[in-house]
PDB file of C-alpha atoms in Angstrom:
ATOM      1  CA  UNK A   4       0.380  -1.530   8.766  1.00 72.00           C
ATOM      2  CA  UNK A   5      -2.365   0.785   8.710  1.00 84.00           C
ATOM      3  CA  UNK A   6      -3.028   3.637   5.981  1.00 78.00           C
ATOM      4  CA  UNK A   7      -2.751   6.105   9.172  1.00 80.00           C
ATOM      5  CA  UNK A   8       0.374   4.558  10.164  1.00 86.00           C
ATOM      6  CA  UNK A   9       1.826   4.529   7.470  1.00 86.00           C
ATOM      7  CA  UNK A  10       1.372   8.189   7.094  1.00 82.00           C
ATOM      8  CA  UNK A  11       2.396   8.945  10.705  1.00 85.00           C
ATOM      9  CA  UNK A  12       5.590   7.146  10.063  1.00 91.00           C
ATOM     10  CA  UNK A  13       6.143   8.612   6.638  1.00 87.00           C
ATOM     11  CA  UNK A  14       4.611  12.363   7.468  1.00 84.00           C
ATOM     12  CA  UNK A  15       5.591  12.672  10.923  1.00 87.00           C
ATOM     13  CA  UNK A  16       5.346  16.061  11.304  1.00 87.00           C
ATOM     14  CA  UNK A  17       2.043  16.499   9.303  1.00 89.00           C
ATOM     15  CA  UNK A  18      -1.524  16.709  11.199  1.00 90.00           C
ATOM     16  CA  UNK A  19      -3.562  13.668   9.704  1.00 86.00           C
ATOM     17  CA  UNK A  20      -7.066  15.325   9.638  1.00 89.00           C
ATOM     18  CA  UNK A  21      -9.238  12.993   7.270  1.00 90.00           C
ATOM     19  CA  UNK A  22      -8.400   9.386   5.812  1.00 90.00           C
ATOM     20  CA  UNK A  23     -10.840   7.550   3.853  1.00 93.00           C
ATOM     21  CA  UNK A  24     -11.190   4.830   1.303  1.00 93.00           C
ATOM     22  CA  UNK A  25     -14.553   4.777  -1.191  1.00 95.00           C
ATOM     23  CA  UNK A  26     -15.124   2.054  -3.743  1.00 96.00           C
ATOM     24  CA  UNK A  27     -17.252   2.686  -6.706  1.00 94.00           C
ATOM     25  CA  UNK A  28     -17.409  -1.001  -8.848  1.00 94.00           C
ATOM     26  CA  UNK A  29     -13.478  -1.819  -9.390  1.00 95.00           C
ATOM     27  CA  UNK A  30     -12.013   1.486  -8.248  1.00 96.00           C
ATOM     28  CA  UNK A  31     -10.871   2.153  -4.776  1.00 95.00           C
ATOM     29  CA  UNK A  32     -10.363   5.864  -4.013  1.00 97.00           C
ATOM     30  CA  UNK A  33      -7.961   6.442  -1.585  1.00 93.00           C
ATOM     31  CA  UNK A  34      -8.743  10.314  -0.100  1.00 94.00           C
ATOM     32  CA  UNK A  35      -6.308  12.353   2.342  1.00 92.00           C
ATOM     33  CA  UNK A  36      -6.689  15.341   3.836  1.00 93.00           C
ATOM     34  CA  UNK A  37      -3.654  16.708   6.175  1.00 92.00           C
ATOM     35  CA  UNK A  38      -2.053  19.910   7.897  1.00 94.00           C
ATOM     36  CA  UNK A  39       1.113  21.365   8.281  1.00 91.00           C
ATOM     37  CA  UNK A  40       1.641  24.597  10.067  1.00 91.00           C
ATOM     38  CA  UNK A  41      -0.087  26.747   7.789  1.00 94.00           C
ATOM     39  CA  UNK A  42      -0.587  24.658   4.893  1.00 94.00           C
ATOM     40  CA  UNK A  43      -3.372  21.801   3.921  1.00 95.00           C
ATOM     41  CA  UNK A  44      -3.472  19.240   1.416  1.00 94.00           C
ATOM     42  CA  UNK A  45      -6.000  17.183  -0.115  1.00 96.00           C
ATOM     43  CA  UNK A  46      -5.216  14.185  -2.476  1.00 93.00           C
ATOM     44  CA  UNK A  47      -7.312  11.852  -3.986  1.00 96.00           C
ATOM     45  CA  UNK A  48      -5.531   8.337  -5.206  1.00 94.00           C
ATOM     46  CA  UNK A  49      -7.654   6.072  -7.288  1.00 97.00           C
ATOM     47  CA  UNK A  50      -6.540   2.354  -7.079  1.00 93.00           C
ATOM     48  CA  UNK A  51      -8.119   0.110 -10.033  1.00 92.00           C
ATOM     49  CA  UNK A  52      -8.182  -3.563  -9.909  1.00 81.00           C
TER      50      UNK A  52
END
């Protein structure tokens, strides 16, 4: 399963508007940005190996 499906099963009434992954040496960063109605939300989840 995908990141974005994951969140579209999980979040299914929440507008998906920016996924991304970065990597900087061991750290994967993990970035979201979605919508709901009137409300946005960004979060940032690093993932260290």
């Amino acid at each position: 399963m995908s990141v974005r499906g994951a969140l579209a099963r999980w979040l299914p009434g929440v507008q998906r508007v920016q996924v991304r992954v970065e990597q900087d040496a061991a750290t994967l960063t993990l970035r979201v940005r979605v919508h709901e109605g009137d409300s946005a939300a960004d979060v940032e989840v690093p993932l260290r190996g």
